[in-house]
Every structure is written in structure tokens, then in C-alpha cells.
Coordinates of C-alpha atoms in Angstrom, one line a residue:
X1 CA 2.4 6.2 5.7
X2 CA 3.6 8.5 8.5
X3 CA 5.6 6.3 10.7
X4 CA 6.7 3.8 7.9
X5 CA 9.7 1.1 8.2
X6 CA 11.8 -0.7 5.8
X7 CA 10.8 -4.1 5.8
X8 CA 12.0 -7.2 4.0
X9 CA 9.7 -9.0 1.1
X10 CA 10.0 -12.2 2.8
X11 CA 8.8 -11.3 5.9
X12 CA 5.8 -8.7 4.5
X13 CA 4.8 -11.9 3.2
X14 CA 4.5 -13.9 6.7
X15 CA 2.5 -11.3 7.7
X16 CA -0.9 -12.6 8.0
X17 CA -4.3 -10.5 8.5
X18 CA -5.6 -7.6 9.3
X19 CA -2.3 -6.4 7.6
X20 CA -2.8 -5.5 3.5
X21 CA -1.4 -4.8 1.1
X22 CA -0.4 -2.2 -1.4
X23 CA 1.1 -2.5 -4.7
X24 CA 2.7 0.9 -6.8
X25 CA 4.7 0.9 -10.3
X26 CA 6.6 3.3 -11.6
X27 CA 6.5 2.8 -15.2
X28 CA 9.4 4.5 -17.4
X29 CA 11.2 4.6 -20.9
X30 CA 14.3 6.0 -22.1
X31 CA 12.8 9.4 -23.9
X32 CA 15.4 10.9 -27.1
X33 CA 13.4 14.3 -27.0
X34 CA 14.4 17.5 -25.6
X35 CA 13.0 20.3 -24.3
X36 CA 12.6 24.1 -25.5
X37 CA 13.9 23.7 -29.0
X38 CA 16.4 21.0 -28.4
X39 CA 18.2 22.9 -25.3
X40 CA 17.4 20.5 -22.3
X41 CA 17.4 16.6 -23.5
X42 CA 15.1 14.4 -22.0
X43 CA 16.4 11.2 -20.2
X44 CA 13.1 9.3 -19.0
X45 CA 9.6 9.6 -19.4
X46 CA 7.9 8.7 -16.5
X47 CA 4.1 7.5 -15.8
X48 CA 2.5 9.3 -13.3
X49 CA -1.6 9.6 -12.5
X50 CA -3.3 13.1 -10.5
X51 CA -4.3 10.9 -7.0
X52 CA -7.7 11.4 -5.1
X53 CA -6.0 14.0 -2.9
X54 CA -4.8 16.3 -5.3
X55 CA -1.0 14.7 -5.8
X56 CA 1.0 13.1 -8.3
X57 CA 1.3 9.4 -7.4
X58 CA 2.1 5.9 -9.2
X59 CA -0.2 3.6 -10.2
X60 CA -1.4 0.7 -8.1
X61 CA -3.5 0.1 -5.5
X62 CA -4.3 -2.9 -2.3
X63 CA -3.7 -6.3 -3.8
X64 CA -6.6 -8.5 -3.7
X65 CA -6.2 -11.2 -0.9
X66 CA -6.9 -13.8 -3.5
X67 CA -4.0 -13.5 -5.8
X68 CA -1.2 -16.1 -5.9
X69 CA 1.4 -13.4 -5.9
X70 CA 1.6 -9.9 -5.1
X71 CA 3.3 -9.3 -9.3
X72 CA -0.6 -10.8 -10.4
X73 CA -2.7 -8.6 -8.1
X74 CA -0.5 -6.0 -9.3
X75 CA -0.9 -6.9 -12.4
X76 CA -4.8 -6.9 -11.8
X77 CA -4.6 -3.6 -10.4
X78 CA -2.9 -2.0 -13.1
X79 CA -5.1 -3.7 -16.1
X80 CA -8.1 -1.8 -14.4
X81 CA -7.0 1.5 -13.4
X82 CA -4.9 2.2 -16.5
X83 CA -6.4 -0.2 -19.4
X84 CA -5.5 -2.6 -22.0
X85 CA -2.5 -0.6 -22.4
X86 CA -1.0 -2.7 -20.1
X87 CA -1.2 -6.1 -21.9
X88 CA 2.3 -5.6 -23.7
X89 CA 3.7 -6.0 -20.3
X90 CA 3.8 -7.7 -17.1
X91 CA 4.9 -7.0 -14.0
X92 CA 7.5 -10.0 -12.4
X93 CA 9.5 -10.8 -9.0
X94 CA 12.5 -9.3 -10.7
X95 CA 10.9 -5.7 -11.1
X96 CA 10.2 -5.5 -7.3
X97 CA 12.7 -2.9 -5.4
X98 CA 11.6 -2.3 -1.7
X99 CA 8.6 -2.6 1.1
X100 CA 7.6 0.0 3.7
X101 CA 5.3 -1.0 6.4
X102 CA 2.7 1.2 8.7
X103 CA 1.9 -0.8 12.0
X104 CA -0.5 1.5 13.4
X105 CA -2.6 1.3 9.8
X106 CA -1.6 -2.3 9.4
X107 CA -0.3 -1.8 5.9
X108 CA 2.5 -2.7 3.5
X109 CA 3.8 -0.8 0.6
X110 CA 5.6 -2.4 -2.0
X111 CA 7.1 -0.7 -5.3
X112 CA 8.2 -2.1 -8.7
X113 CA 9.8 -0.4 -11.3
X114 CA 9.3 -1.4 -14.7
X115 CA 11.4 0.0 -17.7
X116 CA 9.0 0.1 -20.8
X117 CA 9.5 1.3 -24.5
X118 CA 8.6 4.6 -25.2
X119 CA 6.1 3.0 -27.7
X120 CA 4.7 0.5 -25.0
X121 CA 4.7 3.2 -22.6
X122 CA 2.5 5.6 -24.8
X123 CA 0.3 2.9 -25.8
X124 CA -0.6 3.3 -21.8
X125 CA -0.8 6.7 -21.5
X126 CA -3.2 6.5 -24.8
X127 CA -5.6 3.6 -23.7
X128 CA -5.9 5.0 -19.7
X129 CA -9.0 6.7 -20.7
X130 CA -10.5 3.8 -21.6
X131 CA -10.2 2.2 -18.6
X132 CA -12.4 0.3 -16.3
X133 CA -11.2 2.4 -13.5
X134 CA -10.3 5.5 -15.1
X135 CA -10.6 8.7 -13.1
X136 CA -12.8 7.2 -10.7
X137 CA -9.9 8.1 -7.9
X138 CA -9.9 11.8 -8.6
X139 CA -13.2 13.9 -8.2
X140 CA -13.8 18.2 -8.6
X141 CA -11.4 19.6 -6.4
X142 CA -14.7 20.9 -4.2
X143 CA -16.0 18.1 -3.4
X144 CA -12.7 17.4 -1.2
X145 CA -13.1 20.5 0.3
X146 CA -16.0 21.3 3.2
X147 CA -18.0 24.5 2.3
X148 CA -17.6 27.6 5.0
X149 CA -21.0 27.9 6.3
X150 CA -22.5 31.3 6.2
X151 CA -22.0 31.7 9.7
X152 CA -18.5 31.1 9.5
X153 CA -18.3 34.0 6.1
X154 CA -20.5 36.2 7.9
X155 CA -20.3 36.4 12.3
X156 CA -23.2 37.1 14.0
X157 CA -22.1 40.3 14.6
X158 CA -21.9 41.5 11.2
X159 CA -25.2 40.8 10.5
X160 CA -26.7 43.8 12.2
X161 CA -24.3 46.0 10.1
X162 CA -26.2 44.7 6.9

């Protein structure tokens, strides 16, 4: 979302098609470890998930036009791509923290945050794999990438050298 604005939830919600929209969570839990023998304490553990394009991202996804309330597609979302892990927990109105909109792409963004136990957030991290969704988003780095062709490794006029 290049050319995003703050928006207000009430009126993301007036707006009626084409515009979507998106749903992301960030999903945390106060953490008591530390880091390299006890030097460097930990404050949070956050959820994060590799995206399709090679970044870290939260988990979410476009809310289905059908769902009474952004929290249940959200919900929805998040019971796919990250599994029954997410049963202990749902998301509400009161976890929502701010909208961005893209006009050009017709979009809105909206973000939760949701503070978990470390226990309920592990149980996430642990069932992910088993997933309905689960790694469908990322694929082997060279199938992103177009191939060179050999005319592009290799000019033309190279090939009378060889």
C-alpha cells in the first residue's frame, strides 16, 4: 500500500464495493526468557509468518464479503492459515488499533493486536503446520524469480568466441 491514508473504522465500513478488505494480527505474549545465557531478557514473543514475497509479515488476509463483522472473517482467516491453534482465542472489536486505505487499489487495511499466553501462543506456532492453509503463500524462492535467458547470459557476440 504505497500511497496509503489513515482512515477511521467507521467510515472503512460505509465504504461499499469494489473496495475490500484486509484483515492482519499481530499476535504476542509476555516471554520470561533471555537471550545468550541470560544476558539480554526477552520482553515479547511475537507471531510472525515468511510472506509470498520473501518478507516477514502478520497473519491475515481479505475478509470474506459475507462475514457479519470484520473480527469473524478475521477470525476465519486466521483458523485457516494458522490452524486449530487458534481456537483458545478470538479476535474482538476491542483488539482492533487502526485502518489504512489505498484508493488507487481500492483497499483497506485494518490491524488487531491480540496479547496471548505464551502457552496459547505456542500452541499456534505448534499447530500452523497443520493447517488448511499452511505454506500455501510462500513457494521456492525461484519460482518468484524469471530465469535469464541464454541470450541474455551469453550476447550474440560472444558466441563466435566459443
Amino acid at each position: 500500500m504505497a500511497t496509503s491514508n489513515k482512515v477511521e473504522l467507521a467510515e472503512a465500513l460505509a465504504l461499499g464495493p469494489p473496495w475490500r478488505h484486509l484483515c492482519y494480527a499481530m499476535l504476542y505474549a509476555p516471554s520470561p526468557q533471555a537471550l545468550f545465557g541470560g544476558r539480554i531478557p526477552l520482553r515479547y514473543a511475537v507471531l510472525m509468518y515468511m510472506r509470498f514475497d520473501g518478507r516477514l509479515g502478520f497473519p491475515g488476509g481479505f475478509v470474506d464479503d459475507h462475514s457479519p463483522s470484520l473480527e469473524d472473517g478475521l477470525n476465519k482467516e486466521l483458523l485457516r492459515k494458522l490452524g486449530e491453534g487458534v481456537s483458545t482465542f478470538s479476535m474482538a472489536t476491542t483488539d482492533y488499533r487502526s485502518s489504512l486505505s489505498d484508493a488507487r487499489a481500492k483497499v483497506v487495511a485494518h490491524f488487531y493486536v491480540k496479547c496471548l499466553t505464551l502457552e496459547q501462543l505456542q500452541a499456534v506456532e505448534t499447530k500452523a503446520p497443520l493447517a488448511k492453509e499452511y505454506g500455501l503463500e510462500v513457494g521456492p524462492a525461484w519460482e518468484l524469480l524469471p530465469l535469464p535467458s541464454f541470450s541474455t547470459l551469453c550476447p550474440s557476440q560472444c558466441l563466435g568466441l566459443v
